[in-house]
Tab-separated table of C-alpha atoms and ligand atoms in Angstrom:
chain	number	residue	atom	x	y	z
R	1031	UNK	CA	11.603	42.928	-9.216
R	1032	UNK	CA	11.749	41.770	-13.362
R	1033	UNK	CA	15.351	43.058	-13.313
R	1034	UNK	CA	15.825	40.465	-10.377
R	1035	UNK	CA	13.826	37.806	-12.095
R	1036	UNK	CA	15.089	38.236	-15.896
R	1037	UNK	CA	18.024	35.398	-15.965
R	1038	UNK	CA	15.831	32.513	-14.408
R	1039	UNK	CA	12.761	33.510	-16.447
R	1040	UNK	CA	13.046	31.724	-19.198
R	1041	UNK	CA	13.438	28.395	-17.172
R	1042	UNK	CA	10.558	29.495	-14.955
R	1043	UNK	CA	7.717	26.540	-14.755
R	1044	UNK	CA	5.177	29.518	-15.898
R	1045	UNK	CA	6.812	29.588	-19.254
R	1046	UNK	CA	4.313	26.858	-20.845
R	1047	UNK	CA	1.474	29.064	-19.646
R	1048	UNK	CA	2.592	31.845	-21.140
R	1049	UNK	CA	3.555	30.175	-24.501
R	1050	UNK	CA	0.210	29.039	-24.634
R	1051	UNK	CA	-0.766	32.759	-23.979
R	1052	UNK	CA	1.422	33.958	-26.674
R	1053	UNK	CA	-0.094	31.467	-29.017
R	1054	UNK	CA	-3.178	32.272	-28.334
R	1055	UNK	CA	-3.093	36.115	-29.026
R	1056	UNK	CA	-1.492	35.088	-32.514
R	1057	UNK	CA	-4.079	32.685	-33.261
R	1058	UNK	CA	-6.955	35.470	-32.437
R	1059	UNK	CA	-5.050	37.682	-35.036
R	1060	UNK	CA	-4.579	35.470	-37.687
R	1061	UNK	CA	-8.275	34.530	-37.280
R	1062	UNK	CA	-9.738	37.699	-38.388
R	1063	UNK	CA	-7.559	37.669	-41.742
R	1064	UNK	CA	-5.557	41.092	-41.922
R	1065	UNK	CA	-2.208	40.941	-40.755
R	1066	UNK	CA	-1.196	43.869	-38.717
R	1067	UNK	CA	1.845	45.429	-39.979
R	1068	UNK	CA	2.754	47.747	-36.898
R	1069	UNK	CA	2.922	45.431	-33.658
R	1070	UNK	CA	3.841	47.023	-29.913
R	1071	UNK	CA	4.350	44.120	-27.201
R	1072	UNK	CA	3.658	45.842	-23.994
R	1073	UNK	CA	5.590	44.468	-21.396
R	1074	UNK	CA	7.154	42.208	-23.865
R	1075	UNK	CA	9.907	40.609	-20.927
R	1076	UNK	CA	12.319	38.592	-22.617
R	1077	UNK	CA	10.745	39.212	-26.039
R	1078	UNK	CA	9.293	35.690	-26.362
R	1079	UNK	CA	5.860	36.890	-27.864
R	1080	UNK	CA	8.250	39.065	-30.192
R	1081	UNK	CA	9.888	36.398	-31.558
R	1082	UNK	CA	6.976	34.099	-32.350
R	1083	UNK	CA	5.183	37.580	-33.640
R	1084	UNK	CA	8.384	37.765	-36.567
R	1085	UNK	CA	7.600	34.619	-37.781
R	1086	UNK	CA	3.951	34.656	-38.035
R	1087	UNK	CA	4.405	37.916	-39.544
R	1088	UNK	CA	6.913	38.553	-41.895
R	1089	UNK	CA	5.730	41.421	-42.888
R	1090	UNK	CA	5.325	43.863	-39.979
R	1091	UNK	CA	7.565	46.443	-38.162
R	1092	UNK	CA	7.806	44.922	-34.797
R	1093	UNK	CA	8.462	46.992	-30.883
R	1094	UNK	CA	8.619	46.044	-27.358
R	1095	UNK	CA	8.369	48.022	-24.890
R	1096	UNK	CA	9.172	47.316	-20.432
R	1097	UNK	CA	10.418	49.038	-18.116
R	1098	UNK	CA	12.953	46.182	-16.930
R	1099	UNK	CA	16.117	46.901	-18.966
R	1100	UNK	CA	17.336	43.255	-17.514
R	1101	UNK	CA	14.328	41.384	-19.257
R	1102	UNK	CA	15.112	44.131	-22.711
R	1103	UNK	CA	18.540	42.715	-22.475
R	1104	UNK	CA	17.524	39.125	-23.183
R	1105	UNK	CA	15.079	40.283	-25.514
R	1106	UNK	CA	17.599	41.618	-27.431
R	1107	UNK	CA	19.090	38.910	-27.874
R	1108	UNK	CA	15.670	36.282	-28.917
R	1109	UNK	CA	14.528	38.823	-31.406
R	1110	UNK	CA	15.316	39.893	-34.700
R	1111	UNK	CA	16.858	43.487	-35.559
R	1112	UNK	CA	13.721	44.578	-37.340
R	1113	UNK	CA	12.371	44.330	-33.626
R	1114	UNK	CA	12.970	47.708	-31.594
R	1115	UNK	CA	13.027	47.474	-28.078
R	1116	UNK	CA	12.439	50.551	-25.813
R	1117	UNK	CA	12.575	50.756	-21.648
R	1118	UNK	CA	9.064	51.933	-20.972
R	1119	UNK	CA	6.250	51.802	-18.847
R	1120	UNK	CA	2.719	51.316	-20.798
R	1121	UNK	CA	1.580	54.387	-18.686
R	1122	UNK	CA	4.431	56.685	-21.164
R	1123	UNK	CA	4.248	55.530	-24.169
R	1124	UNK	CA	6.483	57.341	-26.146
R	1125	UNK	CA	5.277	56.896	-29.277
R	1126	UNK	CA	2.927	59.310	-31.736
R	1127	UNK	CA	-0.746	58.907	-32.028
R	1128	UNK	CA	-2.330	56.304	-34.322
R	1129	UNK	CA	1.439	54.116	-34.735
R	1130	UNK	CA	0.086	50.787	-34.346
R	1131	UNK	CA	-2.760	48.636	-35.740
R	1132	UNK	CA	-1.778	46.018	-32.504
R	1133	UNK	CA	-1.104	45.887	-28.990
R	1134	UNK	CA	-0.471	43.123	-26.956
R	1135	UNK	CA	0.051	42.280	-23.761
R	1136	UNK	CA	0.542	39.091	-21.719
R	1137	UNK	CA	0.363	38.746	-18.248
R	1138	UNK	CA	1.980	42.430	-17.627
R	1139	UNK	CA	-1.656	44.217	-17.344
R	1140	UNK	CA	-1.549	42.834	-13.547
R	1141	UNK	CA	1.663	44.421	-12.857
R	1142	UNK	CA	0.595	48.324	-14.852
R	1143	UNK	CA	1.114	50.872	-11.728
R	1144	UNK	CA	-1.892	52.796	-13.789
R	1145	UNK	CA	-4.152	50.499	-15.550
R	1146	UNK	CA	-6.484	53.660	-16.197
R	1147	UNK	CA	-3.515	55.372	-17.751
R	1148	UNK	CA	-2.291	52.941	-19.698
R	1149	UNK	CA	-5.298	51.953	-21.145
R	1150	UNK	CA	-5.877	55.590	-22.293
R	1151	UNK	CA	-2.155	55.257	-23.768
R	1152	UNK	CA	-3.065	52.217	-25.681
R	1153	UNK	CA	-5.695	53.718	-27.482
R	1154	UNK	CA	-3.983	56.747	-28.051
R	1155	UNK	CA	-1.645	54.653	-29.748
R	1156	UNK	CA	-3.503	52.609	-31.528
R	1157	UNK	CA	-4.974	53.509	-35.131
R	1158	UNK	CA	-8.955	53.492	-35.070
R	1159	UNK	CA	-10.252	49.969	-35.562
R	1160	UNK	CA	-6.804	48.577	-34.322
R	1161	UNK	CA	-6.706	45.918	-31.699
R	1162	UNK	CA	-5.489	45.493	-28.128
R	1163	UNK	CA	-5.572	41.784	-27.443
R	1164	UNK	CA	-4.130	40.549	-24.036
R	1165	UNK	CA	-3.613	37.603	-21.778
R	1166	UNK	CA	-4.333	37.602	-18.250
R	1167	UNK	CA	-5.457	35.557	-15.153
R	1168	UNK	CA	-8.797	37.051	-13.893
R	1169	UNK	CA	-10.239	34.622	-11.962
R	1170	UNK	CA	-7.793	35.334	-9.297
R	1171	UNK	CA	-9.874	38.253	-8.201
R	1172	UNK	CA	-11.200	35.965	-5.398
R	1173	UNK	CA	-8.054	35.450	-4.394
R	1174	UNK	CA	-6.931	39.302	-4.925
R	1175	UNK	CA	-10.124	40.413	-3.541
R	1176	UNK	CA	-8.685	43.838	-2.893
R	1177	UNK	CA	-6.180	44.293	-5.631
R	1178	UNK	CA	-7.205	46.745	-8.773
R	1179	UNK	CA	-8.885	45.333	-10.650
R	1180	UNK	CA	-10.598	42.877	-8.707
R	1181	UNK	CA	-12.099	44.476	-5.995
R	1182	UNK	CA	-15.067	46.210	-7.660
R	1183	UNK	CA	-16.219	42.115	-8.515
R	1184	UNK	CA	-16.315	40.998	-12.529
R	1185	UNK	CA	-18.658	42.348	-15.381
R	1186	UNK	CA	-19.066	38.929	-17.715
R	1187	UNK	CA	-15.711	37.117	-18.183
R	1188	UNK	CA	-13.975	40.154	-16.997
R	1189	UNK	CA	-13.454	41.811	-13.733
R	1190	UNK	CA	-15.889	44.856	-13.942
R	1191	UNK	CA	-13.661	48.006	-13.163
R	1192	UNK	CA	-11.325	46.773	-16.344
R	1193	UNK	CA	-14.332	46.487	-18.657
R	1194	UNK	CA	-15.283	49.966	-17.343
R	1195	UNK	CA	-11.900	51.157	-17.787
R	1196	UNK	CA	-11.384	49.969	-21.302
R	1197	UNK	CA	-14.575	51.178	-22.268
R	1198	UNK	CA	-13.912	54.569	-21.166
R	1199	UNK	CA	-11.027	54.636	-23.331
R	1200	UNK	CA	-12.837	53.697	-26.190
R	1201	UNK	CA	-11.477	49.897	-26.366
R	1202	UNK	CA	-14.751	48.521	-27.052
R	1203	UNK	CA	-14.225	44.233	-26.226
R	1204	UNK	CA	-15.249	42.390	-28.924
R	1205	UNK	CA	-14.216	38.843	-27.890
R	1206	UNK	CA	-13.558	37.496	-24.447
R	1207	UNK	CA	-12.462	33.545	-24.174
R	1208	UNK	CA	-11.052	31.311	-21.692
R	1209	UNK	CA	-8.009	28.981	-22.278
R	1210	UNK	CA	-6.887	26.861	-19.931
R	1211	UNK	CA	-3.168	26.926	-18.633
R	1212	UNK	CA	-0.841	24.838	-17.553
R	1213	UNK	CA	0.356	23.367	-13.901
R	1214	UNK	CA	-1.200	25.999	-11.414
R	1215	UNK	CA	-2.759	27.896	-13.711
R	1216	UNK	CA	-5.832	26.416	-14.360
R	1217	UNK	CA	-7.216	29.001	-16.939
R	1218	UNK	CA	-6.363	31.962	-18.366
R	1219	UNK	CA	-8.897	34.738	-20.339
R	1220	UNK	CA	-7.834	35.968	-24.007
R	1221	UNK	CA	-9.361	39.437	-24.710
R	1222	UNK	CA	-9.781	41.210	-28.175
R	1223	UNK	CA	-10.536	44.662	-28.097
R	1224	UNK	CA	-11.272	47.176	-30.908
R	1225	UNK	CA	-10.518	50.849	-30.575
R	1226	UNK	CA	-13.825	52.428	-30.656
R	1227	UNK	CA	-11.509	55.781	-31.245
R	1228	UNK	CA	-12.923	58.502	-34.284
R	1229	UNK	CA	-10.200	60.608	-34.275
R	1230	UNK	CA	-8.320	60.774	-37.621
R	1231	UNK	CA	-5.335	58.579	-39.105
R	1232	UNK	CA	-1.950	60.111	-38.926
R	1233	UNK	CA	-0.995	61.401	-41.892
I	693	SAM	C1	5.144	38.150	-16.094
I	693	SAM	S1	6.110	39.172	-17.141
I	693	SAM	C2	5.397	38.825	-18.743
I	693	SAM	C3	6.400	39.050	-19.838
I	693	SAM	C4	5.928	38.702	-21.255
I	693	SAM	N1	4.788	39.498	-21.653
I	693	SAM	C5	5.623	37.242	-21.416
I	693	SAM	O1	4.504	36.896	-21.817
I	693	SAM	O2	6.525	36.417	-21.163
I	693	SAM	C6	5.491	40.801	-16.823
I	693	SAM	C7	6.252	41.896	-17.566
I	693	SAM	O3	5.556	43.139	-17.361
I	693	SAM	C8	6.529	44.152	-17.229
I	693	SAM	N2	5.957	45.342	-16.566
I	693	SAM	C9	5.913	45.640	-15.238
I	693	SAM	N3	5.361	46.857	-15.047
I	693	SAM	C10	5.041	47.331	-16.281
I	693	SAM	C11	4.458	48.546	-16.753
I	693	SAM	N4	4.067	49.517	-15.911
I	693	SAM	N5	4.301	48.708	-18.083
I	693	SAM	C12	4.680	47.723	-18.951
I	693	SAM	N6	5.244	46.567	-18.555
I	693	SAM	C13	5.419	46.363	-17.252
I	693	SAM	C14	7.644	43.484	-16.410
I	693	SAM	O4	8.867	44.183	-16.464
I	693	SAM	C15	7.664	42.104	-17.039
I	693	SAM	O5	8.594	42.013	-18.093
């Protein structure tokens, strides 16, 4: 399906919703005051959040990673050559333990085949105390009533089975906020979360 959509994407009327999305994630990083220096984009599309993510900063080693090599293609092309790009699912992430001190993710979460794997993944990959922050539009569980994650109803801001799931991988939320969007998308909900992981750095 992204293979189909990854020429017209960039003109799609979505795209100031997700800039404000991708904003917003670099705003809640730059807020807390360290700058992460090893950044994976999980379903990073046409590498817009990539390319916004090199100039804020400088500084850090930069990867995508989706499975549709049509939106990698056009990434390829937006983002520096400091940024790597690999065809990937966030359920195989084929990366060591501990790489990263940030993953994001922006409106791809809804389309993970595995949330519950993936989320495992992310903290697998993530060094202990690093982030995951993502974008996503969770009030549509009324409207997805029997979609994952919506149909086990919402815990706070988010739907209840994905707090339960990140929890059980040791991504411990820390800050939950809505945004609003643009057009049809009314609102939108920013999460920070903090992996809750002890095990010990890579060497
Ligand atoms: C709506 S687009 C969002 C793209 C980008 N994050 C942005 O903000 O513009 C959703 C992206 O998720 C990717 N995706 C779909 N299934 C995925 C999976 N299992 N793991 C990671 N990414 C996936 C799609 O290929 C697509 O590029």
């Amino acid at each position: 399906m992204f293979d189909r959509w990854a020429p017209g994407y960039d003109n799609s009327a979505l795209q100031p919703t997700f800039s404000r999305a991708h904003r917003a994630v670099l705003d809640s990083v730059n807020r807390l005051g360290i700058p992460p220096r090893r950044i994976l984009d999980l379903g990073c599309g046409t590498g817009r959040l990539l390319a916004e993510a090199a100039r804020t900063f400088p500084e850090a080693d930069l990867l995508g990673v989706d499975p549709s090599a049509g939106m990698l293609s056009i990434a390829a092309g937006r983002t520096p050559t400091r940024c790597r790009l690999v065809q990937a699912g966030a359920e195989h992430l084929p990366f060591p333990d501990a790489a990263f001190d940030l993953v994001t993710a922006t409106y791809s979460l809804r389309h993970w085949h595995s949330p519950e794997v993936a989320l495992h993944q992310i903290a697998r990959v993530l060094t202990p105390q690093g982030l995951f922050v993502f974008v996503d539009v969770f009030p549509e569980h009324r409207r997805r009533a029997r979609a994952w994650p919506y149909r086990f109803g919402i815990d706070g801001p988010l739907p209840a089975v994905l707090a339960q799931t990140l929890r059980s991988a040791r991504l411990r939320p820390t800050e939950v906020t809505t945004i609003s969007g643009c057009g049809a998308v009314t609102d939108m909900t920013v999460a920070i979360a903090v992996n809750g992981s002890t095990r010990a750095h890579r060497a």
